[in-house]
Coordinates of C-alpha atoms and ligand atoms in Angstrom, one line a residue:
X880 CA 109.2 52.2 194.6
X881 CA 109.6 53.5 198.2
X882 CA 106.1 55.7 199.1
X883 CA 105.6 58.3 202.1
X884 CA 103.3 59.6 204.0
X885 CA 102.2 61.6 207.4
X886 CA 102.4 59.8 210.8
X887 CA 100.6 62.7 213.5
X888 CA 100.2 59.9 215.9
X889 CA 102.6 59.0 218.6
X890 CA 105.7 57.3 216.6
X891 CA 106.8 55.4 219.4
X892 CA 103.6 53.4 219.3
X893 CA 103.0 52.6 216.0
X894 CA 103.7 49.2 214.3
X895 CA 106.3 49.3 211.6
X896 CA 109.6 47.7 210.9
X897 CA 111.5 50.6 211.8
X898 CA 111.4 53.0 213.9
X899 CA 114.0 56.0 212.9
X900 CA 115.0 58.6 215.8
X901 CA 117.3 61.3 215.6
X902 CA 119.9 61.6 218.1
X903 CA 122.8 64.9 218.9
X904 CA 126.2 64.5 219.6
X905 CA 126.5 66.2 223.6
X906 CA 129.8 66.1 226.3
X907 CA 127.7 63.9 228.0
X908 CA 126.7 61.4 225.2
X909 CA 123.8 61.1 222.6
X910 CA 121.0 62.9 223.2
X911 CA 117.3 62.3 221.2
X912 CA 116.4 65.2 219.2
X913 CA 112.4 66.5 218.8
X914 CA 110.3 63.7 217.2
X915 CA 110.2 60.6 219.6
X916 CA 108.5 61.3 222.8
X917 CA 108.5 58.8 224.8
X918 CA 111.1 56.5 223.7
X919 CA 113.8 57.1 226.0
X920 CA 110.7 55.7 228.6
X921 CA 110.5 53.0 227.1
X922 CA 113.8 52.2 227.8
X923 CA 113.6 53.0 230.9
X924 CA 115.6 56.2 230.9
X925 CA 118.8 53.9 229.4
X926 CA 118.7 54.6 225.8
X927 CA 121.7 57.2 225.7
X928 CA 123.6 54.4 227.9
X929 CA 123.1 51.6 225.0
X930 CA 124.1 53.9 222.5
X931 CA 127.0 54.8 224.0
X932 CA 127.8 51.2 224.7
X933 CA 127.6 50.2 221.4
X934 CA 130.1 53.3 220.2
X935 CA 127.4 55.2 219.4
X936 CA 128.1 59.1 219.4
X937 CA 125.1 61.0 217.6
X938 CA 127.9 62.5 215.2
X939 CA 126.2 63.2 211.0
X940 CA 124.9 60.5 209.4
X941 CA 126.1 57.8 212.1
X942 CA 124.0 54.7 212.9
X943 CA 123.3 52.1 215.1
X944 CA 120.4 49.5 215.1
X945 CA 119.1 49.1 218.7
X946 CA 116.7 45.9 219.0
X947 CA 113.6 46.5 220.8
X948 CA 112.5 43.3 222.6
X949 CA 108.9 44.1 223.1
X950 CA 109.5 47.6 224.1
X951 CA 108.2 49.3 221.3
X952 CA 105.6 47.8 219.1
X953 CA 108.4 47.8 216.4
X954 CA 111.3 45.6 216.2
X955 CA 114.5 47.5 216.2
X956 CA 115.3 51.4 216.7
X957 CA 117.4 53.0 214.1
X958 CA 119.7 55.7 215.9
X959 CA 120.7 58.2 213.7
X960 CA 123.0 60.8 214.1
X961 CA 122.3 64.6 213.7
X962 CA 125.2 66.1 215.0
X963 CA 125.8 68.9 217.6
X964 CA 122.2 70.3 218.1
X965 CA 121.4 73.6 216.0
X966 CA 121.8 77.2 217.8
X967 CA 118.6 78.1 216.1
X968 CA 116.6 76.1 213.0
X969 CA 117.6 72.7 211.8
X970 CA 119.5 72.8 208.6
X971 CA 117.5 70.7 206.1
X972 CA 120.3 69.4 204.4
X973 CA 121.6 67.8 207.9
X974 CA 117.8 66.0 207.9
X975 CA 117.8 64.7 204.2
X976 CA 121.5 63.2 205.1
X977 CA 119.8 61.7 208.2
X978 CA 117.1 60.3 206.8
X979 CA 118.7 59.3 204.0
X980 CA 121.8 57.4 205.4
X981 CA 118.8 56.2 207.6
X982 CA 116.6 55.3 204.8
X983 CA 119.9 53.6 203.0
X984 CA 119.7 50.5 206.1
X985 CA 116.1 49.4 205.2
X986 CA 116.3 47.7 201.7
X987 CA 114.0 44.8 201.9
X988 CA 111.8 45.4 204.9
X989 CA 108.6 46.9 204.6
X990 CA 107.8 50.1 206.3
X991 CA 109.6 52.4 208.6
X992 CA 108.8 55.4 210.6
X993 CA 111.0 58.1 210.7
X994 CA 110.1 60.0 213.5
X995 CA 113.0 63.1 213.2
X996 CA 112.6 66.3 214.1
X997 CA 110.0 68.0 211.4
X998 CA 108.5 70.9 213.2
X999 CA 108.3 73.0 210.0
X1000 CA 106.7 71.8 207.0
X1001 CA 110.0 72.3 205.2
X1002 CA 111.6 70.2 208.1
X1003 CA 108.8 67.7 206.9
X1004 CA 109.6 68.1 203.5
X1005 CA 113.9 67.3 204.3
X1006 CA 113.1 64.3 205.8
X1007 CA 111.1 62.8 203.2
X1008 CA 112.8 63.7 200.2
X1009 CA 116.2 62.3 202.2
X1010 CA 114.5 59.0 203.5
X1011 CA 112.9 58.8 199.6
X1012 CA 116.1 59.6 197.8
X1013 CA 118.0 57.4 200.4
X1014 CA 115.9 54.0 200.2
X1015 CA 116.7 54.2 195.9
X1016 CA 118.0 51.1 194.7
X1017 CA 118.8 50.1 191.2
X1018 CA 118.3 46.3 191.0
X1019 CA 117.4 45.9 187.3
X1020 CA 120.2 43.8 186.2
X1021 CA 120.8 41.5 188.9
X1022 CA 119.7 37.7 188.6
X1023 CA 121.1 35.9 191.6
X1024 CA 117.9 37.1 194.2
X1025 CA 120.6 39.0 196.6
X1026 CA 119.0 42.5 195.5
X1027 CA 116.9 43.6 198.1
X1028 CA 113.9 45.6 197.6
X1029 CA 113.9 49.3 198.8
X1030 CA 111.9 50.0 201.9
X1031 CA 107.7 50.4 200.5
X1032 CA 106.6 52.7 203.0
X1033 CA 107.9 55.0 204.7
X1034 CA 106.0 57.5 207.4
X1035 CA 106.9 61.0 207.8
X1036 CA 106.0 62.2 211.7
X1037 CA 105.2 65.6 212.0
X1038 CA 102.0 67.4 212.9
X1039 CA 103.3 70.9 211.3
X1040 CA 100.9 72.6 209.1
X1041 CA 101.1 72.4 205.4
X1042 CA 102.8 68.8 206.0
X1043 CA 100.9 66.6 203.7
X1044 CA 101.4 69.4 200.7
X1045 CA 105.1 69.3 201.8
X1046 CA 105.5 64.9 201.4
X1047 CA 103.7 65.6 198.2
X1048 CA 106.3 67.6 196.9
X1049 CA 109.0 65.9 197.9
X1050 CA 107.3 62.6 196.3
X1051 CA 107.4 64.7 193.3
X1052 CA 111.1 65.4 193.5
X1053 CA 112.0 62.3 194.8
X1054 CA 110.4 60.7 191.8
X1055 CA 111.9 62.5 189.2
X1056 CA 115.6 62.2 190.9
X1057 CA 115.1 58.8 191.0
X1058 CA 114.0 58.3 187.1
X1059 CA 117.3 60.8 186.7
X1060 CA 119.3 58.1 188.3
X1061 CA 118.0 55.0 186.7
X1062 CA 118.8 56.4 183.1
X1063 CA 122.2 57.1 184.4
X1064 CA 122.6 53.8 186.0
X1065 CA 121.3 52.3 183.1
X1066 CA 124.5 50.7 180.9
X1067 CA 124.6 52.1 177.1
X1068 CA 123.9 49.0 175.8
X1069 CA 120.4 50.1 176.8
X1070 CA 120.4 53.3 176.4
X1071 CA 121.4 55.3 173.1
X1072 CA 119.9 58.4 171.8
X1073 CA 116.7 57.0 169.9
X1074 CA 116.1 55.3 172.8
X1075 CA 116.3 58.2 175.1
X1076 CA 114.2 59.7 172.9
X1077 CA 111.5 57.5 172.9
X1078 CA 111.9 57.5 176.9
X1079 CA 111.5 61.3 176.9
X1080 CA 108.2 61.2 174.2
X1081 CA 106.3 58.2 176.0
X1082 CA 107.0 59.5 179.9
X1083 CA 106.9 63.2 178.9
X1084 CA 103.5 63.0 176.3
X1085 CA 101.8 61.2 180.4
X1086 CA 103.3 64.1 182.4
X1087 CA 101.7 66.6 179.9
X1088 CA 104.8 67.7 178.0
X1089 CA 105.1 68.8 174.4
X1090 CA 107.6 66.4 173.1
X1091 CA 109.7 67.0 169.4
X1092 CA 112.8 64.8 168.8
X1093 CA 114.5 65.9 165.9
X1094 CA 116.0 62.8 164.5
X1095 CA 119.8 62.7 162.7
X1096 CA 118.4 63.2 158.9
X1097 CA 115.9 66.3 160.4
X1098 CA 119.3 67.1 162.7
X1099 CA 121.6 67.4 159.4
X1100 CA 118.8 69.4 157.2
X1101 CA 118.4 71.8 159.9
X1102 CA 122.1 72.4 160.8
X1103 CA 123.1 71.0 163.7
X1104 CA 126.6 69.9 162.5
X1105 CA 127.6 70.1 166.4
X1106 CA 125.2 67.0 167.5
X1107 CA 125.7 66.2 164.0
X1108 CA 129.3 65.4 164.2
X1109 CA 129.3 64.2 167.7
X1110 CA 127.0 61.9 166.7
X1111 CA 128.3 60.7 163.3
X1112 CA 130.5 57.8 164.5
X1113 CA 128.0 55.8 166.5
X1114 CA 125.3 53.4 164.3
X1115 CA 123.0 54.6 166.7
X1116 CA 122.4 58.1 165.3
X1117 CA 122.1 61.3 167.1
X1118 CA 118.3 62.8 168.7
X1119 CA 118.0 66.1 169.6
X1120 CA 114.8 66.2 171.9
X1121 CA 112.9 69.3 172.4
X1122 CA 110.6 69.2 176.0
X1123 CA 107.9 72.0 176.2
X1124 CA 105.8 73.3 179.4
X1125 CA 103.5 76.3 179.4
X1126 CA 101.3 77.6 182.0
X1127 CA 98.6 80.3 181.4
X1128 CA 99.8 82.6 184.1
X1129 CA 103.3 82.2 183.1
X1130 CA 105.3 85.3 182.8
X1131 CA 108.5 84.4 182.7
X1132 CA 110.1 81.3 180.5
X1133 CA 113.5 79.5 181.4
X1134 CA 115.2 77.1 179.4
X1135 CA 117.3 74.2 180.4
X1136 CA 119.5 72.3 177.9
X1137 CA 121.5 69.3 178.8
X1138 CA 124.3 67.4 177.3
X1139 CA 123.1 63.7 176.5
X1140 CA 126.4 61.6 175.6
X1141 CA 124.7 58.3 176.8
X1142 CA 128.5 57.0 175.9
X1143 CA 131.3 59.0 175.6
X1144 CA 134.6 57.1 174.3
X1145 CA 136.2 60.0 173.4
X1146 CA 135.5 58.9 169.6
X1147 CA 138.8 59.1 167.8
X1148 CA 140.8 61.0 170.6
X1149 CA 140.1 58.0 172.3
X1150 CA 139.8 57.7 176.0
X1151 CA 142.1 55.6 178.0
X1152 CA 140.0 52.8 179.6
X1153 CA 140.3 53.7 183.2
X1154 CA 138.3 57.0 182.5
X1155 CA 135.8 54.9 180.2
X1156 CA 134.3 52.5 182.3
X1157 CA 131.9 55.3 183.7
X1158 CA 131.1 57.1 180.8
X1159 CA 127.8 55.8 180.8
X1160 CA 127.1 58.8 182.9
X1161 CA 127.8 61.4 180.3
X1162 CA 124.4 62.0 180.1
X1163 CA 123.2 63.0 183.0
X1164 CA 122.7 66.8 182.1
X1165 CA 120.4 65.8 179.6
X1166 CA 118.8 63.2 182.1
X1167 CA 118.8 66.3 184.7
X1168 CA 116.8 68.2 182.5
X1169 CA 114.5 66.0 181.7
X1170 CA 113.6 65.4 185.1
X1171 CA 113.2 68.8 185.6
X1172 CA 110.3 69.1 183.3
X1173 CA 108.7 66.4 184.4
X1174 CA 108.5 67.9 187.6
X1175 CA 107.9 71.2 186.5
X1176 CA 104.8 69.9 184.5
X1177 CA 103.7 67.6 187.9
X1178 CA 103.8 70.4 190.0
X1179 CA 101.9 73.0 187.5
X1180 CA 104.6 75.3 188.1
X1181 CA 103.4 79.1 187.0
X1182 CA 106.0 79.2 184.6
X1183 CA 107.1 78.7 181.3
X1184 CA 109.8 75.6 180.3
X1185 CA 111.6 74.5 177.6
X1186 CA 114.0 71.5 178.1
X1187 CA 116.8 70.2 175.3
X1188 CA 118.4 67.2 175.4
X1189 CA 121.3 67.0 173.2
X1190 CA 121.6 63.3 172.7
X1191 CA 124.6 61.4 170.9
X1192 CA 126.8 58.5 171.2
X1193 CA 130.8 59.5 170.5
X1194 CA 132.8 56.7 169.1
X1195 CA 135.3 56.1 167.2
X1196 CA 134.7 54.7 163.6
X1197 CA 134.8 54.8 159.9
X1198 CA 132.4 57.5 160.1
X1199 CA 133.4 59.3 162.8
X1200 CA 134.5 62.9 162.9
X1201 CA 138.6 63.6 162.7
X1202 CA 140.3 65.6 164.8
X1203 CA 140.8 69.1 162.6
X1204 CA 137.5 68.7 161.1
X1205 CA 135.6 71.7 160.9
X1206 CA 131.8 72.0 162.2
X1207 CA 128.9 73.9 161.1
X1208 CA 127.2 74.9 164.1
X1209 CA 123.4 76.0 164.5
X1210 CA 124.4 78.9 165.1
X1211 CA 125.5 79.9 162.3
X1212 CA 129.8 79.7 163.6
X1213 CA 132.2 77.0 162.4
X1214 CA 133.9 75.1 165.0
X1215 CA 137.7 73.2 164.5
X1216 CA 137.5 70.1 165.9
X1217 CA 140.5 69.8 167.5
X1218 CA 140.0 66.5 170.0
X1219 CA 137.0 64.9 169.5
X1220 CA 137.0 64.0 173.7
X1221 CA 135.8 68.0 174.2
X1222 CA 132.3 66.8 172.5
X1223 CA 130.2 67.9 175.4
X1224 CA 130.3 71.6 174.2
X1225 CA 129.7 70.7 170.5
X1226 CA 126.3 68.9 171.1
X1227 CA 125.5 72.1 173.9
X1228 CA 126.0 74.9 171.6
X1229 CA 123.5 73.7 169.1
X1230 CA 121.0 73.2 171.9
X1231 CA 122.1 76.5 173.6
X1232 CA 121.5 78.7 169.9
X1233 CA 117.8 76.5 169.7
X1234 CA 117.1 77.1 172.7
X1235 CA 117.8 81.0 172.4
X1236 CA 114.8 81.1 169.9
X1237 CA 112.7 80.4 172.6
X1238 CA 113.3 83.8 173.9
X1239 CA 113.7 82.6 177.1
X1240 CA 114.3 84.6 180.1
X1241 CA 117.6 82.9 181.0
X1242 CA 119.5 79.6 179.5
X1243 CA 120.7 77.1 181.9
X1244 CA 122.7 74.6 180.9
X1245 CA 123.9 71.3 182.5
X1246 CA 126.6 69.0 181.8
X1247 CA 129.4 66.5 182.6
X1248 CA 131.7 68.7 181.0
X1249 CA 135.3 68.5 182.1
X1250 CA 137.4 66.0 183.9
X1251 CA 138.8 69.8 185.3
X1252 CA 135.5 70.6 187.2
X1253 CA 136.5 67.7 189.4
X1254 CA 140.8 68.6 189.6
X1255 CA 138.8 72.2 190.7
X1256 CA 136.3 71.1 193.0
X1257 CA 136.7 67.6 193.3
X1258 CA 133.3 64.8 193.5
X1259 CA 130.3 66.5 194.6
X1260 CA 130.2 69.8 193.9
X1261 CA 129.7 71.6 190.7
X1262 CA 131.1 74.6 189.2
X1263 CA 128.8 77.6 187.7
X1264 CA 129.9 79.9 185.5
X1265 CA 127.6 82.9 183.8
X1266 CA 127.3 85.8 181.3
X1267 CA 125.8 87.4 184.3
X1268 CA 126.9 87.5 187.7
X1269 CA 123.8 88.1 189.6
X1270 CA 122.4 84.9 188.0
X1271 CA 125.3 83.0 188.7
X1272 CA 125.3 84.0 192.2
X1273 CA 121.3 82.8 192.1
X1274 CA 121.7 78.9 190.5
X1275 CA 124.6 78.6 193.9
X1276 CA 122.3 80.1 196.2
X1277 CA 119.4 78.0 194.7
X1278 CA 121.5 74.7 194.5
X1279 CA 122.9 75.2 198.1
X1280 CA 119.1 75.4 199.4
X1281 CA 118.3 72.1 197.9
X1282 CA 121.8 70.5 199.5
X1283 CA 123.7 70.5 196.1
X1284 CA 126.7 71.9 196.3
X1285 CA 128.1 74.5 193.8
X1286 CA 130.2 77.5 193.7
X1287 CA 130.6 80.0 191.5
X1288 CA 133.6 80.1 188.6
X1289 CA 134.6 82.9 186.8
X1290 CA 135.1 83.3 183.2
X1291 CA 138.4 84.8 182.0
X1292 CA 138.7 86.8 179.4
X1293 CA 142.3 86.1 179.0
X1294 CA 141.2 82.2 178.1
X1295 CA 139.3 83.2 175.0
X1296 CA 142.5 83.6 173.4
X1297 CA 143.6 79.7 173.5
X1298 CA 140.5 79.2 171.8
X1299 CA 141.5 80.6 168.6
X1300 CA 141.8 78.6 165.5
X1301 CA 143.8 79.2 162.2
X1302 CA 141.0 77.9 160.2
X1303 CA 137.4 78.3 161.9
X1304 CA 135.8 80.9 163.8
X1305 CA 136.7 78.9 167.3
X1306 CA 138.3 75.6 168.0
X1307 CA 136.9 73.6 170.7
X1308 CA 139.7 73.3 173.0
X1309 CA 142.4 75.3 174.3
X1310 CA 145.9 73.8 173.7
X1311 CA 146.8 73.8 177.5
X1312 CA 145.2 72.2 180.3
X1313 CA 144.9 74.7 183.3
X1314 CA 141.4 76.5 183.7
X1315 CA 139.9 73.9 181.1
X1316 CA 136.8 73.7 183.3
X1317 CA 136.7 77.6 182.7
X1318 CA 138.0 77.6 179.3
X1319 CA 135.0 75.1 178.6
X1320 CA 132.5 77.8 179.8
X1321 CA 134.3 80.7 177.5
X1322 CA 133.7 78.4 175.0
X1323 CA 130.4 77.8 175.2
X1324 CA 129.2 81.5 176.1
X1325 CA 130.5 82.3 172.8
X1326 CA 127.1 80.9 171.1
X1327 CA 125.0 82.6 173.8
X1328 CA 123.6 85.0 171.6
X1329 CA 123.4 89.1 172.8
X1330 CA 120.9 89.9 175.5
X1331 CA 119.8 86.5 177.0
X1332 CA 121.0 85.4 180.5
X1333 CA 123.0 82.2 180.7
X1334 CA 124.5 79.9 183.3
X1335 CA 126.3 76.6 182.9
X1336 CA 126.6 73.8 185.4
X1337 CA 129.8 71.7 185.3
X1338 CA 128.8 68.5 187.6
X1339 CA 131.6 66.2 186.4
X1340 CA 131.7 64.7 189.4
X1341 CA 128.7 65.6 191.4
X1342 CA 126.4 63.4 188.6
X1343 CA 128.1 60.2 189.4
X1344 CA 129.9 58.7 192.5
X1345 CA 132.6 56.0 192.5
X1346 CA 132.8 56.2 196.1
X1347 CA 130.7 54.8 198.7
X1348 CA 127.0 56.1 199.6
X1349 CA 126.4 59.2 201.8
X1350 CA 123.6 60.6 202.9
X1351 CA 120.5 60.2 200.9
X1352 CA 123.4 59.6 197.5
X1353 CA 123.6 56.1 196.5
X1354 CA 126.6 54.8 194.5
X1355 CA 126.1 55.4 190.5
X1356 CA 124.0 58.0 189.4
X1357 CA 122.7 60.8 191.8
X1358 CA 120.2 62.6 190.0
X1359 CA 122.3 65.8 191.0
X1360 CA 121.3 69.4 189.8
X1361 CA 117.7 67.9 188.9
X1362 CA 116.2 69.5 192.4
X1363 CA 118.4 72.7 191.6
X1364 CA 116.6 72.9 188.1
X1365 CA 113.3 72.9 189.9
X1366 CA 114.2 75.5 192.0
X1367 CA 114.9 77.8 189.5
X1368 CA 111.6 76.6 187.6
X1369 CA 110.2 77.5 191.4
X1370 CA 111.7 80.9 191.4
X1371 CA 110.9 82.1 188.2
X1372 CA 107.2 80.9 188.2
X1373 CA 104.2 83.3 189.2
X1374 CA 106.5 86.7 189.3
Ligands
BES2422 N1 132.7 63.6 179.6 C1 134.0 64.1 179.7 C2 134.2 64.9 181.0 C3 134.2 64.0 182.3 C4 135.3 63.6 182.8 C5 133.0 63.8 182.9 C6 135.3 62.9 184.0 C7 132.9 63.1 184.1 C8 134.1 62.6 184.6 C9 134.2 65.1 178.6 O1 133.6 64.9 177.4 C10 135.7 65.1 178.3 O2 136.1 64.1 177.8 N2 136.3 66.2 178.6 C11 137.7 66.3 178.4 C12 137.9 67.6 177.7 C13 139.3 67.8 177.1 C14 139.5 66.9 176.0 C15 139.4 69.3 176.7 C16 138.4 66.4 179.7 O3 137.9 67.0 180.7 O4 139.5 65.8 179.9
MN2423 MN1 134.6 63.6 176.1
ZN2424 ZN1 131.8 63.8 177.6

């Protein structure tokens, strides 16, 4: 794994493998931005010319590799582009994307400096958690020696105070996002709810977390028929996975609950297999939130937690549930299952009406929900939709400040309607397509009992991408809404 620390020497003469420098996008060419003095000296004054030779521009997330021949003690210059230079402050997200697409180049060497502009301990903090989150790699499963190993070290110049407490957080971050993404880019042959489970007991018991997995027998007593039936086809039974953080000055307690489908099929409504292949990733709520406590509990955050992971495989099998049966919910409400495809909301609901006896503060949950979140608002950004707008409004201002994009999605009353059944108190789909992302949310906010505050986060797209890497986001998993969690964790502690 890929460490960082401070450089507050000079970064132009320092021996690494690497040396990173931000350049902006001017009429008359690239220019460097703040954080390598001295380097366009060492070449001789001609630096801009190179770049511009070799079509360099300066324009987001562009690079080129300039070789160094002995001018610098290290071997090649990464340009990276930054874009038109800010009016006033840098934007952190434009310095994670730097340093990540940056960070993204240096699989298999051994160190780089990344000598951007980090004036501001926060600026400090962007570029390490972009270079961090950029130099992930998920090599477990190759054999044939190609995989390179990501970057070991990479150095953070900036002599801003409050620097070295800012590269610790973002180790901390980057760390958790990273765990988020291995489990999502881990292939369901490897990972199924016990197994989960056992994940979440072992790593959360050494980060300090209470841990209670309720397994399917416990699951059934208790009345969970959503996981319950979700669960039910699969010979790899259903977990429900309770994560617990408490802090003596706490004041305030939020509660995270995540849907866990570490395969979804689509279990008797069967899914065609060009939307199959990557339903591996159906549990990267559940993975989201479990990062999210791990890093709450790392950082000692002044603030009370509770995490659920709503773990189930849905397949399609002797024993699996029918389209028109009918679910007892924790809650108390009987569901119609009318395509056992919408399973996302069934396992959610019984975490959302456990996790309301927590008397939690607010309820957040997180979830691959609906192929719709992504015909809405297409790959990376997610939909939130609330009981209460001012909260809403809070998880997209919180999201956008860590560089995750969301917006904000209303719930209809109209939609409530389609959700009627003839023989249960709701079914769990609407019969026509349009505003299923929202429909989805009306759904769920139905088992959000009276009184408690409650958001949901539809990162259909956002928690996986097909496409090619940007930024500091690899291919596969991307750990996304794990860093927005935290920030709500943040803004709820010590007040
Ligand atoms: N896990 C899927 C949603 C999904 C689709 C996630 C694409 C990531 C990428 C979910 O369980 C699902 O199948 N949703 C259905 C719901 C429908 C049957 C109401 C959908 O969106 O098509
Ligand atoms: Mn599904
Ligand atoms: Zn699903």
């Amino acid at each position: 794994m890929t460490t960082v620390r401070l450089n507050a020497s000079q970064s132009v003469s320092i021996e690494t493998d690497a040396l990173i420098v931000g350049f902006h996008a001017t009429p008359e060419g690239p220019r460097t931005a703040p954080g390598a003095d001295g380097l366009d000296q060492a070449f001789d004054g001609r630096l801009a010319e190179i770049l511009t030779t070799v079509g360099f521009a300066g324009k987001a997330e562009e690079i080129a590799k300039i070789p160094t021949f002995g001018a610098l003690p290290a071997p090649v210059v990464i340009a990276v582009g930054l874009g038109a230079a800010p009016d006033g402050d840098y934007d952190l997200e434009t310095l994670r994307r730097a340093a990540g697409a940056a960070a993204r180049t240096l699989a298999g060497t051994a160190s780089a400096v990344l000598a951007l502009p980090a004036a501001t301990a926060e600026q400090a903090e962007a570029v390490a958690i972009g270079g961090l989150l950029g130099a992930y790699t998920f090599t477990k499963y190759r054999t044939n020696g190609d995989a390179k190993a990501p970057v070991g070290e990479l150095a953070v110049s900036s002599t801003a105070a409050g620097a070295e407490e800012a590269l610790r957080h973002a180790t901390t971050l980057a760390g958790v996002v990273g765990l988020v993404r291995d489990l999502v880019n881990t292939p369901p042959s490897d990972l199924w709810p016990g197994k989960f489970a056992e994940i979440a007991q072992e790593v959360g018991a050494e980060a300090g977390l209470t841990v209670d997995v309720l397994d399917d027998e416990e699951l059934r007593k208790n009345g969970y028929g959503g996981i319950v039936g979700v669960g039910q086809g699969s010979i790899r039974p259903p977990r429900l996975v309770r994560l617990g953080y408490t802090h003596p000055e706490a004041t305030q307690t939020v509660a995270f609950v995540g849907k866990g489908i570490t395969f979804d099929s689509g279990g008797l409504s069967l899914k065609p297999a060009a939307s199959m292949d990557w339903m591996k990733s159906d549990m990267g709520g559940a993975a989201a939130v479990f990062g999210a406590l791990l890093a709450v509990s790392r950082l000692g955050l002044p603030v009370n937690a509770v995490g659920y992971l709503c773990l189930a495989e849905n397949m399609p099998s002797g024993s699996a549930q029918r389209p028109s049966d009918v679910l007892h919910t924790y809650s108390g409400k009987t569901v119609e299952v009318l395509d056992t495809d919408a399973e996302g909301r069934l396992v959610l609901i019984d975490g959302i009406a456990r996790a309301a006896e927590d008397s939690p503060d607010l309820i957040v949950d997180v979830a691959t929900l609906t192929g719709a979140q992504i015909v809405a608002l297409g790959w990376r950004t997610a939909g939130v939709m609330s009981n209460d707008d001012a909260l809403r409004e809070e998880v997209v201002e919180i999201a956008g400040g860590q560089g995750e994009s969301a917006w904000g999605m209303p719930l209809p009353e109209e939609l409530r309607k389609g959700l009627d059944s003839p023989v249960a108190d709701i079914a769990n789909l609407q019969p026509e397509r349009w505003g299923s992302m929202l429909a989805a949310g009306i759904f769920l906010r139905e088992f959000v009992p009276d009184g408690i505050r409650w958001a949901h986060v539809d990162m259909a797209g956002p928690a996986f991408n097909k496409g090619e890497p940007h930024g500091y986001t690899p291919k596969g998993g991307t750990g996304a809404i794990t860093r927005t969690l935290i920030g709500i964790a943040e803004r709820y502690a010590g007040n």
